[in-house]
mmCIF file of C-alpha atoms and ligand atoms in Angstrom:
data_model
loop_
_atom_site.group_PDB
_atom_site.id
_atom_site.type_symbol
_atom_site.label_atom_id
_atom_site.label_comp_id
_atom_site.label_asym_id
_atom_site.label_seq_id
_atom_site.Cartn_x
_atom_site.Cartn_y
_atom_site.Cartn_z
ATOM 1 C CA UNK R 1 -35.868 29.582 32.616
ATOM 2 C CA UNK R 2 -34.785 26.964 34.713
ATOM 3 C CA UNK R 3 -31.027 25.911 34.529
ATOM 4 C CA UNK R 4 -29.905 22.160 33.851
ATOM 5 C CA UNK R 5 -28.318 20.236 35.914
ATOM 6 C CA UNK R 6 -24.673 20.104 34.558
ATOM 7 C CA UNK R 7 -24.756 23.204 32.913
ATOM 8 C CA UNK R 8 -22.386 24.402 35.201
ATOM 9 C CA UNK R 9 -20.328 21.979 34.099
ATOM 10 C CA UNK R 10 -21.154 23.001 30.195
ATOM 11 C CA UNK R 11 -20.474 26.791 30.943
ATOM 12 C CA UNK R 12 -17.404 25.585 32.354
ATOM 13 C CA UNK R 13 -15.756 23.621 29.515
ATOM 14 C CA UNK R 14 -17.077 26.640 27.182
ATOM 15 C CA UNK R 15 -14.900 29.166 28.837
ATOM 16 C CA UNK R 16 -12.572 26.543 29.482
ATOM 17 C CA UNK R 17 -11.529 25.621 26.093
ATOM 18 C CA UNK R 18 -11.653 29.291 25.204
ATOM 19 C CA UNK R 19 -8.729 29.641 27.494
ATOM 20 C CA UNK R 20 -5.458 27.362 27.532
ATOM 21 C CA UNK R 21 -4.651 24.290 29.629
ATOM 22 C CA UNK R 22 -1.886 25.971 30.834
ATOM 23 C CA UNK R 23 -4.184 28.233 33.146
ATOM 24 C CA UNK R 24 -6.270 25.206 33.815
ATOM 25 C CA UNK R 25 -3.338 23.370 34.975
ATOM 26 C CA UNK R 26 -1.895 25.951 36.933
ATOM 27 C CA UNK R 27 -5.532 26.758 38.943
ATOM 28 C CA UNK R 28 -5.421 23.178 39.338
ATOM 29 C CA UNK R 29 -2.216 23.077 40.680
ATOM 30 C CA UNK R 30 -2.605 26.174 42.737
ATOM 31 C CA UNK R 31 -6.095 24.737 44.568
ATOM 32 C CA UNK R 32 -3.898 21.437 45.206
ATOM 33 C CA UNK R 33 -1.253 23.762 47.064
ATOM 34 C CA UNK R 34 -3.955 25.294 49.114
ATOM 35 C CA UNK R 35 -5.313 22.257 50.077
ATOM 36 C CA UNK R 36 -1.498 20.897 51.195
ATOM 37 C CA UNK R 37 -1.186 23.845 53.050
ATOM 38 C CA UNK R 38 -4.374 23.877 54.518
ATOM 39 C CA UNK R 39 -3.967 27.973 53.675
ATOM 40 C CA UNK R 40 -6.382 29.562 51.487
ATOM 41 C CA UNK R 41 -9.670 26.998 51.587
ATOM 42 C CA UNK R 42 -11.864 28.386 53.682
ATOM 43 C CA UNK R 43 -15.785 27.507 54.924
ATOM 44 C CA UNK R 44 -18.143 29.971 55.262
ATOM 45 C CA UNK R 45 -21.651 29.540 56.956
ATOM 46 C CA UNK R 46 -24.977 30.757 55.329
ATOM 47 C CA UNK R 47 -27.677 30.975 58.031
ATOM 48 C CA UNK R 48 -31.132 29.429 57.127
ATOM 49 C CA UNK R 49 -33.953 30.702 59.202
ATOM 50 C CA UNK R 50 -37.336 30.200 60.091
ATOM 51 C CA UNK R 51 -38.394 33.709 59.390
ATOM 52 C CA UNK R 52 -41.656 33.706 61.107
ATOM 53 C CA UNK R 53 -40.767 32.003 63.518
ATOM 54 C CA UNK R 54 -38.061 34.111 63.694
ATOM 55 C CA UNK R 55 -35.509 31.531 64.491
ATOM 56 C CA UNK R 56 -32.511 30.525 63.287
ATOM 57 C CA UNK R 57 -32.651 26.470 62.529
ATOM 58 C CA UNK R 58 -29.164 26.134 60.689
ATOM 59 C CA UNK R 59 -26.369 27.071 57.983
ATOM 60 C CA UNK R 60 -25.236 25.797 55.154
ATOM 61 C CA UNK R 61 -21.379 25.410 55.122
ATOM 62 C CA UNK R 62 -19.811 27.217 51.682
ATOM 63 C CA UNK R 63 -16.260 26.887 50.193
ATOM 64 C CA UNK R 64 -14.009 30.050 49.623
ATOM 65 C CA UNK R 65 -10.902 29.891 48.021
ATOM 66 C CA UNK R 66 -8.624 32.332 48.598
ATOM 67 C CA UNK R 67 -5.894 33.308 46.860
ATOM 68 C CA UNK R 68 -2.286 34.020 48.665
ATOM 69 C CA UNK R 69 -2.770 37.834 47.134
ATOM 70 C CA UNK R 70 -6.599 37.690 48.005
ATOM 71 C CA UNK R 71 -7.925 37.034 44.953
ATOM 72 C CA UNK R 72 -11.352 35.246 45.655
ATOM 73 C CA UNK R 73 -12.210 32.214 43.332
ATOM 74 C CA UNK R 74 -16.070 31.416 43.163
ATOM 75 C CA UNK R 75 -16.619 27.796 43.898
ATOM 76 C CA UNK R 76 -18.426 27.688 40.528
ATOM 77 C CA UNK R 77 -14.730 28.571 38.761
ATOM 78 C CA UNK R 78 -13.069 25.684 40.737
ATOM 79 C CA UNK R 79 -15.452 22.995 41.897
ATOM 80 C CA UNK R 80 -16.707 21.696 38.298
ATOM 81 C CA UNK R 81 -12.622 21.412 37.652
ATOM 82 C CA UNK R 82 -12.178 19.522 41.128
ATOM 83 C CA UNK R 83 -14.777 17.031 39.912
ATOM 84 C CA UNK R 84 -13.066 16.899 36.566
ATOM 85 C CA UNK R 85 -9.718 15.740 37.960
ATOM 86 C CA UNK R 86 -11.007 13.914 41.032
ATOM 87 C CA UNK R 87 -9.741 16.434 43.255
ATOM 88 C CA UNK R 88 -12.663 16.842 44.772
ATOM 89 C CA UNK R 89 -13.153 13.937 46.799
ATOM 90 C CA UNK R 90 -10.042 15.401 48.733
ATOM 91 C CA UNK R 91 -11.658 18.770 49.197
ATOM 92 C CA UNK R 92 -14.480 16.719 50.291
ATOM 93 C CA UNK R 93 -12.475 15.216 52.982
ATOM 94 C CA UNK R 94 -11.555 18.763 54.025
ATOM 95 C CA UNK R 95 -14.896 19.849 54.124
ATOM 96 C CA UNK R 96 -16.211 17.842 56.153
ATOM 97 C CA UNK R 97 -13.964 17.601 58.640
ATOM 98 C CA UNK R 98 -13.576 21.230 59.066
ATOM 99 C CA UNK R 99 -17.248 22.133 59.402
ATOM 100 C CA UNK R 100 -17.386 18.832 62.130
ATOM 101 C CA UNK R 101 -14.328 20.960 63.631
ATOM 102 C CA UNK R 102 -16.759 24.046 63.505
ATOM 103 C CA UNK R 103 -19.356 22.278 65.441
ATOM 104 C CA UNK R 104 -17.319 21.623 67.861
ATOM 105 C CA UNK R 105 -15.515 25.294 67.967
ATOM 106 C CA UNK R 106 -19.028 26.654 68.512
ATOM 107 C CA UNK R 107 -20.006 23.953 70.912
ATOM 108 C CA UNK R 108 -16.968 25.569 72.958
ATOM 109 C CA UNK R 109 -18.575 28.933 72.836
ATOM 110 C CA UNK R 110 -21.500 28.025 74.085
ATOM 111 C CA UNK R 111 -23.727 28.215 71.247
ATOM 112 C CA UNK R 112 -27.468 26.367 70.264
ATOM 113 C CA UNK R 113 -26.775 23.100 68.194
ATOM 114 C CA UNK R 114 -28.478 24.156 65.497
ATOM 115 C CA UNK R 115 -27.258 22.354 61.967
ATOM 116 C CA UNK R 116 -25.008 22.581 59.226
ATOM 117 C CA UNK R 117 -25.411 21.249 56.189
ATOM 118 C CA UNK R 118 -22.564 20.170 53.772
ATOM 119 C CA UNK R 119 -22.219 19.726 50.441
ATOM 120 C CA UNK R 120 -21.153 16.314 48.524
ATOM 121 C CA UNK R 121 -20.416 15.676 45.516
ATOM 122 C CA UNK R 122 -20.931 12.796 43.382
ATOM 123 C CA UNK R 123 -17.559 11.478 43.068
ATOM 124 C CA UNK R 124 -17.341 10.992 46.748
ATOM 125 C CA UNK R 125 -20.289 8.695 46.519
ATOM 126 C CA UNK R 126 -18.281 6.947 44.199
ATOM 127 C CA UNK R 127 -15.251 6.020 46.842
ATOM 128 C CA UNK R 128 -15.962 3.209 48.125
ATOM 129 C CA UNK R 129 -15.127 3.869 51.454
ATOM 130 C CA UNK R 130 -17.025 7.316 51.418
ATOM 131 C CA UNK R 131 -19.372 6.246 54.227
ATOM 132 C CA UNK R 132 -16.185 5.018 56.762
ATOM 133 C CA UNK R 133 -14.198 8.217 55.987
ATOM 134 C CA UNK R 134 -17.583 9.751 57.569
ATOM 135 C CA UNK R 135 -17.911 7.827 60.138
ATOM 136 C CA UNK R 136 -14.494 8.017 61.463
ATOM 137 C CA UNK R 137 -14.572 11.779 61.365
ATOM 138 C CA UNK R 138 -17.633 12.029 63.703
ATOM 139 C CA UNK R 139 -15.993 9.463 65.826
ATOM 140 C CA UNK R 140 -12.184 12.008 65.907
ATOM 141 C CA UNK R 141 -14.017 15.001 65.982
ATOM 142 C CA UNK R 142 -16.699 13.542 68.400
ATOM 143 C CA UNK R 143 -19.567 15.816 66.812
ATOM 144 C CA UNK R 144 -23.127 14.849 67.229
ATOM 145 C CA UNK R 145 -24.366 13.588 64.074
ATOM 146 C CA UNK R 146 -27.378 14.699 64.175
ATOM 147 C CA UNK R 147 -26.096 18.287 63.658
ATOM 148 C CA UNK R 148 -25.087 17.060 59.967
ATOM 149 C CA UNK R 149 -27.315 16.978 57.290
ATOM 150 C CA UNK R 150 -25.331 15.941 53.653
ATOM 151 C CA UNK R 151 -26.432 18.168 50.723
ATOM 152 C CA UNK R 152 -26.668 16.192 47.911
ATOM 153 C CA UNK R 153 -28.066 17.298 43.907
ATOM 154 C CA UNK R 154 -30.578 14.633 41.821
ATOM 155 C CA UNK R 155 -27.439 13.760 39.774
ATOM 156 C CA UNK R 156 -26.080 12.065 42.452
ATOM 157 C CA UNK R 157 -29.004 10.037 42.860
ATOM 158 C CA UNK R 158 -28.924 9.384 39.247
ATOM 159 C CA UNK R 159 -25.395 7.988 39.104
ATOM 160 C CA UNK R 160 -25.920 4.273 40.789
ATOM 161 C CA UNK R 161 -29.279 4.337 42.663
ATOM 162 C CA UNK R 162 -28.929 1.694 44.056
ATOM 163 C CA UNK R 163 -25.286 2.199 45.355
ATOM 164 C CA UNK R 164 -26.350 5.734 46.818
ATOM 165 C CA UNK R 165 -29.411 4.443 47.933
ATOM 166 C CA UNK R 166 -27.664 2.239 50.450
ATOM 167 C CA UNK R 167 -24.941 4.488 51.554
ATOM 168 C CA UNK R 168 -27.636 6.651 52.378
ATOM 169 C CA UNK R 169 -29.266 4.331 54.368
ATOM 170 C CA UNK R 170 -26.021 3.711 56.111
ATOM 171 C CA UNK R 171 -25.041 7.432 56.946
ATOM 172 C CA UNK R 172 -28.663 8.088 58.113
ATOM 173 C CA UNK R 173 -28.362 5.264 60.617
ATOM 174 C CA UNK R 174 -24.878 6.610 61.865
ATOM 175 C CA UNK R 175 -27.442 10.129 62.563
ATOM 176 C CA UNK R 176 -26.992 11.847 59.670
ATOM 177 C CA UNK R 177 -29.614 13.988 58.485
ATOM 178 C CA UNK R 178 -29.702 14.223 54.075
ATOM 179 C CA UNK R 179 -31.342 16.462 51.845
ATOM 180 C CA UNK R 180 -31.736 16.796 47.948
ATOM 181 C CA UNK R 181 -30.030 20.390 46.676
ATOM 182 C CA UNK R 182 -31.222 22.270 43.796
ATOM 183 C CA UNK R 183 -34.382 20.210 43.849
ATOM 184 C CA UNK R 184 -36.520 20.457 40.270
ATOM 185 C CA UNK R 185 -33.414 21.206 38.258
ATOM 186 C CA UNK R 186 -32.319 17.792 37.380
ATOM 187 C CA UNK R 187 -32.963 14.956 34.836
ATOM 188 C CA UNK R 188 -34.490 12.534 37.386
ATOM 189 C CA UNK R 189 -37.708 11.793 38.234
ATOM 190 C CA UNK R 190 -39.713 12.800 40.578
ATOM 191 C CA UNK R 191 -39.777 9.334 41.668
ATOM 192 C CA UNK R 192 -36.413 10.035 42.895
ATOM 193 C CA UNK R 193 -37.812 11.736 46.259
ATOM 194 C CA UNK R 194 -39.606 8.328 46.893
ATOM 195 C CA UNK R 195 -36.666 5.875 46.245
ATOM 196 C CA UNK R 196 -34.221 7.479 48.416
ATOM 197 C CA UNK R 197 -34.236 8.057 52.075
ATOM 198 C CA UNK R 198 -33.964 11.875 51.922
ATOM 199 C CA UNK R 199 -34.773 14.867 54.994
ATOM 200 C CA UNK R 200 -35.406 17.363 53.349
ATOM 201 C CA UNK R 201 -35.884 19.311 49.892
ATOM 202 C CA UNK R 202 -33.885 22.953 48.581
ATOM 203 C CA UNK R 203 -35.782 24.454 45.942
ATOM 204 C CA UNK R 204 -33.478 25.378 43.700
ATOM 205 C CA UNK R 205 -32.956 29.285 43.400
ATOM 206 C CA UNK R 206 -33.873 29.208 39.942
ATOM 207 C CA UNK R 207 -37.940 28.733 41.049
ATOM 208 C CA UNK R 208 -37.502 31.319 43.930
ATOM 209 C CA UNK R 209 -35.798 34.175 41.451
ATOM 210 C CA UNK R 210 -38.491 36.009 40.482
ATOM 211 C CA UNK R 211 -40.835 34.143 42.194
ATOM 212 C CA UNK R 212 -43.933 36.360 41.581
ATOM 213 C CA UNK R 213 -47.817 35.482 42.028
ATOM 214 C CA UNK R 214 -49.165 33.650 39.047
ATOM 215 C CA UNK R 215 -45.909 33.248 37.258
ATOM 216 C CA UNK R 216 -44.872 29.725 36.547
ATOM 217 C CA UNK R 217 -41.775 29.538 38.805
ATOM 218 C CA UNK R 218 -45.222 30.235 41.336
ATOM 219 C CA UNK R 219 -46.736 27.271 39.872
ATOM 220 C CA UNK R 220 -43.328 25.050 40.263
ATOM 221 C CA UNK R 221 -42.408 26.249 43.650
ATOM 222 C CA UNK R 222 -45.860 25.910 44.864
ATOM 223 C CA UNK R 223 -45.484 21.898 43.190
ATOM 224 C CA UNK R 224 -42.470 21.171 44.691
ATOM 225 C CA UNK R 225 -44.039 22.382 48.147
ATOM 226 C CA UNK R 226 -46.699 20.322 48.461
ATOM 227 C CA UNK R 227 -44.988 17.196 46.746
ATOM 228 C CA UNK R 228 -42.402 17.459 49.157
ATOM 229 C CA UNK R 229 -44.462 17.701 52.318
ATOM 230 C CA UNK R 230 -46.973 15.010 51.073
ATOM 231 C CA UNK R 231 -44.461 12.837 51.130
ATOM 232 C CA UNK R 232 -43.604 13.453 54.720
ATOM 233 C CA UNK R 233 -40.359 15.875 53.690
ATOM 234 C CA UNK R 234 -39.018 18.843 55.498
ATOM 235 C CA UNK R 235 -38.712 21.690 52.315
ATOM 236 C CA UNK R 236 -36.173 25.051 52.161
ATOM 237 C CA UNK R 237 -36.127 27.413 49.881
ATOM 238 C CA UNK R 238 -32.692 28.621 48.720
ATOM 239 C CA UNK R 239 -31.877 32.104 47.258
ATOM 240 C CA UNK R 240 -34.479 34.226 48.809
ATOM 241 C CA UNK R 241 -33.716 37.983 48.373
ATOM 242 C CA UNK R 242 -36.965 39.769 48.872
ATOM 243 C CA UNK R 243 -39.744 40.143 51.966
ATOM 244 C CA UNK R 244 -42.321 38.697 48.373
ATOM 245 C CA UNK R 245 -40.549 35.476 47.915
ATOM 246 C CA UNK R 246 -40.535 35.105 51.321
ATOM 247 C CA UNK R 247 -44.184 35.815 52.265
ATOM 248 C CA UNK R 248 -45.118 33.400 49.460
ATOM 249 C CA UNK R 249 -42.873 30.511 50.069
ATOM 250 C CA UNK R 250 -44.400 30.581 53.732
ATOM 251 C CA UNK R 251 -48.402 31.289 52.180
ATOM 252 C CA UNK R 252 -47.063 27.639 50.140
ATOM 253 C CA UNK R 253 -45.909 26.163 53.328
ATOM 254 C CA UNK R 254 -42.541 26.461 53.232
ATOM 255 C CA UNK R 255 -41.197 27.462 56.327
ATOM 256 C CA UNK R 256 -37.827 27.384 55.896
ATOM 257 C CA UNK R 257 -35.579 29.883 53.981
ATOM 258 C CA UNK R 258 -31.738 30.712 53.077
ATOM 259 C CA UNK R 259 -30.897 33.948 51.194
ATOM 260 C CA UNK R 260 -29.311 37.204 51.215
ATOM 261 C CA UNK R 261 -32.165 38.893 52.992
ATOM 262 C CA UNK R 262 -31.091 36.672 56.044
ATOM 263 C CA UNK R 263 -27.686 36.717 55.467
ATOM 264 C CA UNK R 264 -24.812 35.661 53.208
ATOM 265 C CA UNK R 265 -22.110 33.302 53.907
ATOM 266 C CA UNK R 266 -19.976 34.053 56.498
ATOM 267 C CA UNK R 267 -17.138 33.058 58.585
ATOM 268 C CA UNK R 268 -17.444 31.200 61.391
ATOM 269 C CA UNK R 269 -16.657 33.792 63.852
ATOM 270 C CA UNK R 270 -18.990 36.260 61.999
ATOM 271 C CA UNK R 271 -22.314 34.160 61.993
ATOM 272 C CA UNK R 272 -21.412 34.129 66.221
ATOM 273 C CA UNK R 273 -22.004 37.670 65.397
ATOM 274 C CA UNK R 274 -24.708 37.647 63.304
ATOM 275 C CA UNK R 275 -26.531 35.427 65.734
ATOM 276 C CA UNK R 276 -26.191 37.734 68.662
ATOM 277 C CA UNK R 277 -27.313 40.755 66.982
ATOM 278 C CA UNK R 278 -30.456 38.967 66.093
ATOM 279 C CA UNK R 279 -30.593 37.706 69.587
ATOM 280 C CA UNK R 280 -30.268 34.029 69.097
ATOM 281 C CA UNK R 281 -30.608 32.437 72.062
ATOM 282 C CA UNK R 282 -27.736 30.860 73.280
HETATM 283 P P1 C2E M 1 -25.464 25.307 46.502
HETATM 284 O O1 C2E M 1 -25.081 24.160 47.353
HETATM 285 O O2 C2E M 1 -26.802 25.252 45.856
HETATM 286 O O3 C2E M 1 -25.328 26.590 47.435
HETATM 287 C C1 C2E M 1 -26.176 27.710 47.383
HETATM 288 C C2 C2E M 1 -25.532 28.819 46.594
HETATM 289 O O4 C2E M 1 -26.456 29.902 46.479
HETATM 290 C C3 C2E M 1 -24.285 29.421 47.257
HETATM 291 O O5 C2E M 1 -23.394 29.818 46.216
HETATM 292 C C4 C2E M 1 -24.860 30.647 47.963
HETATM 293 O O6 C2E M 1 -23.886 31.642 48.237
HETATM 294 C C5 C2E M 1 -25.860 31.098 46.941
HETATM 295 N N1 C2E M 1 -26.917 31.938 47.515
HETATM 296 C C6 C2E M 1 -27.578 31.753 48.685
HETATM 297 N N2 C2E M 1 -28.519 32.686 48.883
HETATM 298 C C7 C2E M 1 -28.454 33.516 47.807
HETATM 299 C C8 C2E M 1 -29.202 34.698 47.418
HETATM 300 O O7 C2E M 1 -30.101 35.164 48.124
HETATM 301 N N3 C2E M 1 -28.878 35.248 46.216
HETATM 302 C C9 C2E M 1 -27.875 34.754 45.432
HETATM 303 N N4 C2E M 1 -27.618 35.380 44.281
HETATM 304 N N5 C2E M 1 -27.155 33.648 45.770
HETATM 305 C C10 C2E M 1 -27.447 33.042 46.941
HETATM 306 P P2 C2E M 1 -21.834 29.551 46.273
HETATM 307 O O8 C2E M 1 -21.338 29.663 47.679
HETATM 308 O O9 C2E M 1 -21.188 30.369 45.226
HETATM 309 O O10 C2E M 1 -21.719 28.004 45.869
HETATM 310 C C11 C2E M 1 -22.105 27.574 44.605
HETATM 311 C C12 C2E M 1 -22.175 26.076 44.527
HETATM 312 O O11 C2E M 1 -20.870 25.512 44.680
HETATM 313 C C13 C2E M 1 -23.011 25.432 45.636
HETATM 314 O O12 C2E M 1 -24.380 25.521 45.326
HETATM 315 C C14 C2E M 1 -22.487 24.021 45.585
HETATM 316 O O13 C2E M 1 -23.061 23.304 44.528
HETATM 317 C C15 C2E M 1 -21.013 24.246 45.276
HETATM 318 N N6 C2E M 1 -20.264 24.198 46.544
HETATM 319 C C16 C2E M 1 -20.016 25.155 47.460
HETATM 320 N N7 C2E M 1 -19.297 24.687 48.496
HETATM 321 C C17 C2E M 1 -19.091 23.364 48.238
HETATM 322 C C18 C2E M 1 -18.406 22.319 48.934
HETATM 323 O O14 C2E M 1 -17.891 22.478 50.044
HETATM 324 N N8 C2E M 1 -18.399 21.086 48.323
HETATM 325 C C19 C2E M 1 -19.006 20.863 47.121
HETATM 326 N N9 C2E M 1 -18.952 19.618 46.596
HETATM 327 N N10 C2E M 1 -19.656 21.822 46.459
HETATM 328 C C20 C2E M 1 -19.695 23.061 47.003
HETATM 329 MG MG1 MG M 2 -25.999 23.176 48.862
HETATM 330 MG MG1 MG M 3 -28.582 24.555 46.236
HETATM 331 MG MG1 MG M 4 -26.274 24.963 43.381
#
């Protein structure tokens, strides 16, 4: 049962319209005042390994919100909202400069420049100055580009090809490093992999959920494997929970993995952690 792209979105507006736009404005109002205040956003890192090679190669960077009486609200509750309203392309802004921050926090402490990827959404494609607000980040922040690699879903893509194909271009020649998230979920073709200058695939976790032998999210993940390094791309799977998914994602070829068996996000200081109990070198 693989999920649509936007149905997020759709579950969102369901329960959405259930409840008043009172609440909606006032979440919307609240995640505004956490971004003024810089109190309450958070990033957390999600390490993605090479388990049998039993290194780590990078983390994914992850939005918290937290409450100011530590209520937790799941990106999924206020991200679809912050696209709604446009919000988002200030959160983006946040984002991304904190996890260049990051980089350079850990760079401090001596750690391996391994890479983080980050999360964009559509509508930040959409500003036209997206690709200088990047730029001039790296240049403050003085991170090494090549540390960054832009997560970006096949609905992106699907917006203005060509429009995203050449701010692609352009952030990949400042050293960025982009991959297509929750690959095989979307409405666009598979064409799409070919047309734009992508990394790297995620399979979506939909395929690696009970990924079993001969079942057909098998079949799909397998696909997606060998499509992906045919064409010359680096693949991750996403979501990977048991020792099984991950023995048969790496029979397929797929080297890479991110999931709760490795570890879930995490603050910043606690990755450190997390990396020196598995004796990352450093
Ligand atoms: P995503 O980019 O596909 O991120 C992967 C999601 O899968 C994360 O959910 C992660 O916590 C979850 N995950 C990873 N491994 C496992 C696992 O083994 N089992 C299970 N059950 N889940 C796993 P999360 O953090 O709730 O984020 C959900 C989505 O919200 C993200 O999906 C992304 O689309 C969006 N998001 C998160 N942070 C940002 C951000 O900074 N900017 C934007 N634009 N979107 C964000
Ligand atoms: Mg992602
Ligand atoms: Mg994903
Ligand atoms: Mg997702």
């Amino acid at each position: 049962h693989a999920k649509m792209e936007g149905d997020q979105h759709w579950r969102f507006f369901t329960e959405e319209m259930e409840s008043s736009t009172q609440s909606r404005v006032q979440l919307l109002n609240e995640l505004r005042s956490a971004l003024n205040s810089g109190k309450g956003l958070e990033l957390h890192y999600q390490p993605q390994v090479s388990p049998f090679g039993g290194r780590m190669i990078g983390c994914e960077a992850l939005i918290r919100w937290i409450k100011p009486h530590g209520e937790f609200v799941a990106p999924d509750k206020f991200i679809p909202l912050a696209e709604y309203t446009g919000l988002i392309v200030e959160i983006g802004d946040w984002v991304f400069a904190e996890a260049c921050r990051q980089i350079i926090r850990w760079d401090r402490s001596g750690l391996p420049g391994f890479r983080v990827g980050i999360n964009i959404s559509a509508a930040q494609f959409r500003e036209a100055d997206f690709v200088t607000k990047i730029a001039a980040v790296i240049a403050e922040t003085g991170v090494d580009p090549a540390r960054l690699e832009l997560e970006i879903t096949e609905s992106v893509a699907m917006d203005d090809p060509e429009s995203v194909a050449r701010q692609l271009r352009e952030l990949k020649s400042l050293g960025l490093k982009v991959a297509v998230d929750d690959f095989g979920c979307g409405f666009s073709s598979l064409g799409t992999l070919n047309k734009l200058p992508f990394d790297r695939v995620k399979i979506d976790r939909a395929f690696v959920r009970e990924l079993t032998p001969e079942t057909s999210n098998e079949c799909i993940a397998r696909l997606i494997v060998k499509l992906a390094r045919s064409l010359g791309l680096d693949v991750i799977a996403e979501g990977v929970e048991t020792q099984e998914q991950a023995s048969l994602l790496d029979e397929m070829g797929c080297k890479e993995m991110q999931g709760h068996l490795y570890g879930r996000p995490m603050r910043a200081d606690a990755l450190e952690d997390w990396m020196r109990l598995r004796g990352e070198p450093s």
